[in-house]
Structure formats: C-alpha cells, structure tokens
XYZ file of C-alpha atoms in Angstrom:
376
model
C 0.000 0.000 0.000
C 1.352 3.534 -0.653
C -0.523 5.938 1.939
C -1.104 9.275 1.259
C -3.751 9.658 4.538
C -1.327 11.153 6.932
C -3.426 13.963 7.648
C -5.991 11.651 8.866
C -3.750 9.866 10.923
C 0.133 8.551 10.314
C 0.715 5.121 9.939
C 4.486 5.140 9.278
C 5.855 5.801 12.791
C 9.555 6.113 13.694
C 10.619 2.524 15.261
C 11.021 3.782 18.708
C 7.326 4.881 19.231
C 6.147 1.412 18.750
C 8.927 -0.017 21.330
C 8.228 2.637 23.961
C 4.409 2.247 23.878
C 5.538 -1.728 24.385
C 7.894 -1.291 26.748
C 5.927 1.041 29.086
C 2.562 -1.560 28.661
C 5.169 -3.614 30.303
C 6.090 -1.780 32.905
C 4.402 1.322 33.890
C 1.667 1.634 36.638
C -1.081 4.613 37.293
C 0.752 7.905 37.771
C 0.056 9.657 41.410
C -1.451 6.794 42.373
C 1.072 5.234 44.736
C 4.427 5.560 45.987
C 5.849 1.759 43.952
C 8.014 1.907 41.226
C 5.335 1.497 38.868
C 3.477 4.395 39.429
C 6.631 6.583 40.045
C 7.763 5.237 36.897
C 4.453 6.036 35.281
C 4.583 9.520 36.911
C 7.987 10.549 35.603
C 7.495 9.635 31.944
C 4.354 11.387 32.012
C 5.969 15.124 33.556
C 9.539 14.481 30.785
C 6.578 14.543 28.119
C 4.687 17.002 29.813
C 8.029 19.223 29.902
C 9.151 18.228 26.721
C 5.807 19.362 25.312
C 6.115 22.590 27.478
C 9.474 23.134 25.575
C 7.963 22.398 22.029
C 5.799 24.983 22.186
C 7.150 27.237 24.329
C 5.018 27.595 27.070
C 5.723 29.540 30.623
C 5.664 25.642 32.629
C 5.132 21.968 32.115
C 1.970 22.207 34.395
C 0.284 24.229 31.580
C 0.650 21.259 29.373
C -3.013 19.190 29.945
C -3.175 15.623 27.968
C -6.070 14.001 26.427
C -7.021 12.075 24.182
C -7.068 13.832 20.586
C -7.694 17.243 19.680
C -11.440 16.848 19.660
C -11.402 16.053 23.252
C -9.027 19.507 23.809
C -11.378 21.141 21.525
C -14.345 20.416 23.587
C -12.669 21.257 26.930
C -11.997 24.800 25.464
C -14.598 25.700 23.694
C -17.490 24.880 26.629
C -14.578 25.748 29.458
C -14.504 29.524 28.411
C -17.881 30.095 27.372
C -21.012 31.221 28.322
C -24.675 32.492 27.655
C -24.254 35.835 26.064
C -20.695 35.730 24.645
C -19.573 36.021 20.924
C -16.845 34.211 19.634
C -15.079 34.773 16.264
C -14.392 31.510 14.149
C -13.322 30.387 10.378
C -14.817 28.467 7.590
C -12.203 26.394 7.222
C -13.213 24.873 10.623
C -12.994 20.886 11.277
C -16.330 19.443 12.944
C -14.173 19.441 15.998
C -14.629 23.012 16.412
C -18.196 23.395 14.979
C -20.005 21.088 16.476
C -18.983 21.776 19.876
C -19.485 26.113 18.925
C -22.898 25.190 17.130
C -23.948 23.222 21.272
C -22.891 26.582 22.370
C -24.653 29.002 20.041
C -28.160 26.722 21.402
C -26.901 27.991 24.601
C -27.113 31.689 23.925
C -23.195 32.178 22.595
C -23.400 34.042 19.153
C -21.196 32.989 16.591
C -19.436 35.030 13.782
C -17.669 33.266 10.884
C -14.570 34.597 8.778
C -15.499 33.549 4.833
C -12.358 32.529 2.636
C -11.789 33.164 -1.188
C -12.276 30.634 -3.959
C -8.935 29.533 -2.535
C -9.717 28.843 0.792
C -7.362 31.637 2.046
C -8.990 34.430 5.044
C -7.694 37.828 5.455
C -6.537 38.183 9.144
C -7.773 41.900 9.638
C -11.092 40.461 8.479
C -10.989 39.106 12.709
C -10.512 42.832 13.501
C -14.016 44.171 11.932
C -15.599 41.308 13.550
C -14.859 42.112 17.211
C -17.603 43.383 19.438
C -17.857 44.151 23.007
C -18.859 41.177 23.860
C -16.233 38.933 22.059
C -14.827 36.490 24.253
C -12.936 34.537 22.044
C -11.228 33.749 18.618
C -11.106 30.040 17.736
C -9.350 29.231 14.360
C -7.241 26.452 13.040
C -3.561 26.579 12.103
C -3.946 24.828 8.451
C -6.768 23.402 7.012
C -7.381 19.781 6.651
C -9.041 20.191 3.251
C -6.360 22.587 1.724
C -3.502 22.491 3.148
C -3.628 26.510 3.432
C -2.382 27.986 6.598
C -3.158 30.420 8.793
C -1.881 33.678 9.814
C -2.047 32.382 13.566
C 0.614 35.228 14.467
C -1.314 38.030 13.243
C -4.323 36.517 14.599
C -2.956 36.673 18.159
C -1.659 39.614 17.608
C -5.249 40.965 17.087
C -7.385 38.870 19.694
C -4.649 40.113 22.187
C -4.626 43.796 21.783
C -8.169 43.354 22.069
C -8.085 41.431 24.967
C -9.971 38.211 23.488
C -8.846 34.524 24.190
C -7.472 33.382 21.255
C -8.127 29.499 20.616
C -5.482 27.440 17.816
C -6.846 24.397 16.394
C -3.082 22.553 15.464
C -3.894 18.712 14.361
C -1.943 19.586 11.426
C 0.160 21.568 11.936
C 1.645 20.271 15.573
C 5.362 18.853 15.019
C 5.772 19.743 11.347
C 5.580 24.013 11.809
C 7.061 25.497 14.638
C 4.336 27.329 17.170
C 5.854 29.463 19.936
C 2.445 30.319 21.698
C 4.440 33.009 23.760
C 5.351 35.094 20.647
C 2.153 33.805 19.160
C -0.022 35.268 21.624
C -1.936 32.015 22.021
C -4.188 31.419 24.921
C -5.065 27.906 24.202
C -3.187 25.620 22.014
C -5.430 22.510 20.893
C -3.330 19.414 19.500
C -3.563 15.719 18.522
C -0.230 13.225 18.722
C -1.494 10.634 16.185
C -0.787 13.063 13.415
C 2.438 14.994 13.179
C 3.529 14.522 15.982
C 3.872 11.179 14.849
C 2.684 9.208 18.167
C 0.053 6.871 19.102
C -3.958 7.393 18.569
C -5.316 8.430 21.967
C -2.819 10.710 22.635
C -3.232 14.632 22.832
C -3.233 17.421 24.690
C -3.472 21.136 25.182
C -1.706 24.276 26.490
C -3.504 27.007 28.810
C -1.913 29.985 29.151
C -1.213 30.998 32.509
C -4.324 32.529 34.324
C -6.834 31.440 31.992
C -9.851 30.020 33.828
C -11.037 27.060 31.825
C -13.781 25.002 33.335
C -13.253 21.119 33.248
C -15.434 18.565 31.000
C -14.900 15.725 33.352
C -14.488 15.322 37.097
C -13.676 12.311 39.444
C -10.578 10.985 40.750
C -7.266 12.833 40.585
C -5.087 10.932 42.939
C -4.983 14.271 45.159
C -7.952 15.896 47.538
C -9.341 12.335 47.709
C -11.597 13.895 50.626
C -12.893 17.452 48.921
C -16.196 17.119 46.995
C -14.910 19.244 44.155
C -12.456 17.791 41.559
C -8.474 20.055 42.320
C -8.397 23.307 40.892
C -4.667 23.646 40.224
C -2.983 22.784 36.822
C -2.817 20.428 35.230
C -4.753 17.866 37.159
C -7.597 20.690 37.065
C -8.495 19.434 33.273
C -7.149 15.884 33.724
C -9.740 13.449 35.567
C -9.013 10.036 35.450
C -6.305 7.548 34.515
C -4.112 9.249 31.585
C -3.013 6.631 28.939
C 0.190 6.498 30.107
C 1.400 3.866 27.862
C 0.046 6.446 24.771
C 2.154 9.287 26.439
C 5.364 7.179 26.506
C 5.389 6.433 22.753
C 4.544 9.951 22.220
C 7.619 11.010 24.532
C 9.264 8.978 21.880
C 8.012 10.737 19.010
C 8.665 14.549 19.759
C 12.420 13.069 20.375
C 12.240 11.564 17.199
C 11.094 15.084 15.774
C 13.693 16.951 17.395
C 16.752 14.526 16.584
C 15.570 14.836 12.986
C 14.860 18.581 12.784
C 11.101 19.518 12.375
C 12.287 21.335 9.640
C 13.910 18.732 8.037
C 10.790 16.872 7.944
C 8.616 19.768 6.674
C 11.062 20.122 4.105
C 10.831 16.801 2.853
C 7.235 17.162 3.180
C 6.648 20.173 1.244
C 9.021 18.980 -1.523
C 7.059 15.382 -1.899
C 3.880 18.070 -2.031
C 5.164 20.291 -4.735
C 6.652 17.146 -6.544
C 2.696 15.660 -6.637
C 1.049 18.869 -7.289
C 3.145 19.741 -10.348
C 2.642 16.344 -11.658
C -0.949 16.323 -11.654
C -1.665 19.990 -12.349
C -1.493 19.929 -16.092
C -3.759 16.618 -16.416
C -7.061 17.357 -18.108
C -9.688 17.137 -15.445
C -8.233 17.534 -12.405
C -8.722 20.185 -10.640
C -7.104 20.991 -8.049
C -8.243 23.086 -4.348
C -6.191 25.627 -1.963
C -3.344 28.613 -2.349
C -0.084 27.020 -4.465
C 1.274 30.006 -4.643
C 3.239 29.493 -1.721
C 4.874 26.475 -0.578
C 4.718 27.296 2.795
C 1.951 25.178 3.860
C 0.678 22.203 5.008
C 1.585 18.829 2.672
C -1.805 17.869 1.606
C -3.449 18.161 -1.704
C -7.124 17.983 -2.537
C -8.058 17.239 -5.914
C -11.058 15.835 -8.074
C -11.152 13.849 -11.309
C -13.832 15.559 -13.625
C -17.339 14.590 -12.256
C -16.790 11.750 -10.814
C -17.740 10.983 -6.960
C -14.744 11.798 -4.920
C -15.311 7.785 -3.287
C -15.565 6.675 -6.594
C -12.062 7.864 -7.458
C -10.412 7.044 -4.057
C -11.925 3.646 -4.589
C -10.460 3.013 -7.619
C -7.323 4.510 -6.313
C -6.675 2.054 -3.650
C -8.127 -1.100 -5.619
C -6.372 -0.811 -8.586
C -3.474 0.863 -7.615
C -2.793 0.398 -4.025
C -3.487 3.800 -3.137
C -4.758 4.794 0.463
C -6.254 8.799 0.110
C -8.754 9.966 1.813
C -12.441 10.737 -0.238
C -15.896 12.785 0.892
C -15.885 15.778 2.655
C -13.198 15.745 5.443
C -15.141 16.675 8.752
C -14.922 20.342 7.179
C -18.441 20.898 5.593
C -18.517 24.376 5.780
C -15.319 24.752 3.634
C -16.954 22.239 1.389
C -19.696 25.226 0.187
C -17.202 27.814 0.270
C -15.623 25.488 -2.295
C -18.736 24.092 -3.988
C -17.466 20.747 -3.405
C -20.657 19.715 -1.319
C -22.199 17.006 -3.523
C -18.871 15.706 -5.387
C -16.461 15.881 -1.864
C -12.829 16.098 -2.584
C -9.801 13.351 -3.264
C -7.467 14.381 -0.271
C -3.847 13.371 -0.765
C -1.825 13.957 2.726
C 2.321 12.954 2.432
C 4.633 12.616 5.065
C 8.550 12.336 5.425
C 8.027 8.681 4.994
C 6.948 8.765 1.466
C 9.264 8.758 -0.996
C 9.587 10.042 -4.838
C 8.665 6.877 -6.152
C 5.700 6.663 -4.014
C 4.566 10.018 -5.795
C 5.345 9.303 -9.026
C 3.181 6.372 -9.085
C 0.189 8.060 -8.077
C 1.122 10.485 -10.690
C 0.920 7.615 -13.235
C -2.053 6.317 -11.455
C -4.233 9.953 -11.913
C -3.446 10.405 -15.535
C -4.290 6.733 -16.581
C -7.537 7.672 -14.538
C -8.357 10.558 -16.463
C-alpha cells in the first residue's frame, strides 16, 4: 500500500514509538497513584513529556501542558470551558467538525457565533478578525492549516489581534503540531489545541493542550485525581484541574518517543521533505485534463496535503479506484470540514485528499502520478 492519509492519521511511525508504547505496557503503573516503582515510573514519563511538550511549544511551565485524548477532546474542553450564555466568539470556515459542532452546542446555549469567509482559494484575510470584534467577544477560535487545503493560517497576526483586544485566542493545530514550529508566547496564544497521532507522529489516543497561565477554563470531566481524595470538588490547580481520570500512560510514553524523534531529525527537516514530496505531486498532476485541483499554491509554505477531483466523478468513486487498482490509500468525501466544502462548492462531489509525510518517498509520488493520468 502507498498511503497518502497522513493527515488523517500517520501510519508510518519512527521505530522507537512502537517499542516505547511496548515497553511502558510492560512496565508502567497509574501515575500519582502510589508511591511503587510502577506508578513513580508512570509519573515521571508522564511530567519528561509534559516538559518536553512545554518546551515544544514554548510555554511559561510543564503544568500548563493538559493531555487528552485527541484534539477533539481539547477542543471540547476549550470551547465549553470559556464560554457562556451571552458571549460572541469569532471563528473560520475552514473549521474541522471538531470546532463546529462543539461552537454550534454553544450558540443553542445563547453564545453568538461570527464566521470569517475565505476566497475561492480557501485563504482568510486576518484583519477580516478585527471588523468582527464586538464588546462582547470572548474569544477567537481558528485552526492553524486546514485539513481540506492544506492553506495555513496567519495564527501570528491573529494573536496579535485577539490580544490587543483582549480576546482569548483558541489554535486548532492537528496539522500543523510537530511539522511548523508554534511558539504560543510570541504567538499570543491562549489555548493551544493538538492531537499526537498526526504529526507529531505518536500513538492514537494521545493529545493534549496548552492554557496559558491565568486562563480560567472550566473542566469537561471530574472524578478521581489521585490528590484531595476527601474534597467534593475535583483540584483546581494545573494540570490535574483538566485531567480526571487515569491518563493513557502507555500512549504518552510512545509519544515522549516521538517529539524526540522530531527533534533529533529537525522539524524542519521533515517539513522540508514534506513540502518537496507536495510540490513534486502537485506539479505532476496539475497539467492533467480534469483535475482540478483546491487551496493557495502560490506558496509552498503550507501544510503537505493536496485535494483534488477527477472531472465529475464521486470523490469515493475515485479514491476507490485509487486504492483497488493501484494500491493507493487517500482519503475521499468531505473531510469533517463541511462548511469549507460550500465555500468550495465541493458539497455534492467531496474532494480526493492526498496527505504525504517524510516517509513517502519520490517513487511513491510518481506512481500516483501515473495512477491519476491513466484515470483521467
């Protein structure tokens, strides 16, 4: 199989991912849930990632750094920890279902939403944020690149906006965690949303999210902690205020693993690669007569994915044929993003997503190359 889903998940990890999650299985106990080996043992692999996180992104402190279990879990926490009845929050089109559905449970709750429309490209105009801020803004929730796309966002200019204003600003980074650099100190990010089974390259049911500093986010979940066993209210203090229950330990281990992986490497080293497999597929199938082609190639800063269709043909019915005829694993339909769907007037036909990672090789593209213009 060549697989060209990595933006849906990667399946190509590096080697010692695999043997950490094994080894910890193995080994490790409940964190802060004893004083044995195993649970110490537990409890220190969980703070080096929580640090090591901390130090990817440049937070203040490690106990900013909250895990869970994918970005739509961090998502959730956010978006119904900040607001309330009566607040407006600023968001994008190019929005995963992660975002909107838990905004749209909101808005039935009395928060009004506002949404920033793209061009035919799929790009928004940061200042466009600016015009949109009322007195009542409480937030700005926007993703980092689009999963449709590929495009990326202006998340710096964005902050820089939301923070003279004095509105959280919320960053949606499932694809963009471990492949662009994010500083959410110079960013002026207040909460940082990510998933590890992207990326970040670790296991699935890994994740996490940054808080700034004196942001007051209420928790999703309560119950046991492993501290206060005797209060009635689940701990207030950071992180274990947004962490109830058992973390998946083992998951947190292998990604531990991964983020060293991504620093021995050099993220930019792998976006590199990334971006040059990208530009290598897009200039292959741009000419072909059919295809056309969605997102902003004018730049090849962005994220390595590119969405494509094949005349008129059903975006399934191409995929399909993609991966039984070729071997060919992309990812069909509309992508959890339906509102950039109609900004794209893709609704009815979806879009072939193809997603690349440092793993893939020329060859790999090539083929697919071959694969589209026998297709067509």
């Amino acid at each position: 199989m060549i697989y060209f889903d990595n933006a849906a998940t990667t399946v190509q990890k590096p080697r010692q991912v695999s043997e950490a999650v094994a080894e910890a299985m193995c080994s490790l106990g409940n964190a802060g849930r004893g004083v044995h080996e195993a649970t110490l043992g537990a409890s220190r692999v969980i703070f080096d990632t929580r640090k090591r996180l901390a130090d990817f992104f440049h937070a203040e402190s490690p106990k900013q750094i909250v895990f869970t279990m994918n970005s739509t879990e961090s998502l959730n926490i956010a978006v119904k920890g900040i607001l309330q009845s009566g607040d407006h929050v600023i968001t994008t089109v190019l929005e995963h279902n992660s975002v909107l559905r838990p905004l749209y449970e909101m808005e039935k709750k009395g928060v009004e939403l506002t949404f920033i429309q793209s061009d035919k490209k799929g790009c928004i105009n940061p200042q466009d944020f600016e015009r949109e801020i009322r007195e009542n803004t409480r937030a700005v929730i926007c993703t980092h690149g689009s999963n449709l796309t590929g495009n990326l966002v202006d998340i710096s200019k964005i902050g820089e906006i939301a923070h003279r204003h004095g509105v959280l600003f919320c960053v949606d980074a499932s694809q963009t965690a471990g492949v662009f650099p994010i500083d959410v100190q110079e960013m002026k990010i207040d909460i940082l949303c990510f998933t590890g089974h992207k990326s970040l390259l670790g296991p699935q049911g890994t994740g996490g999210m940054y808080v700034r500093e004196g942001v007051d986010v209420r928790p999703l979940l309560s119950g046991g902690s492993g501290v206060q066993t005797y209060s009635r209210e689940h701990p207030a203090q950071m992180p274990t205020a947004l962490e109830a229950g058992t973390l998946n330990g083992h998951g947190i281990a292998g990604l531990n693993a991964a983020i060293g992986y991504i620093q021995e490497t050099g993220m930019d080293v792998i976006r590199n690669q990334e971006q040059a497999l990208m530009k290598r597929f897009y200039d292959g199938v741009k000419e072909i007569p059919g295809v056309k082609i969605y997102g902003d190639f004018t730049t090849d800063c962005r994220c390595p994915i590119v969405a494509l269709n094949l005349g008129d043909y059903d975006s399934s019915e191409v995929s399909d044929e993609l991966f039984m005829s070729y071997g060919i694993a992309t990812r069909p339909g509309a992508h959890c993003a339906p509102l950039m769907h109609q900004a794209l007037g893709t609704v009815e036909q979806g879009a072939v997503r193809f997603s690349f990672s440092h793993y893939n090789t020329e060859e790999e593209i090539d083929a697919a190359v071959a694969a589209l213009c026998e297709l067509a």
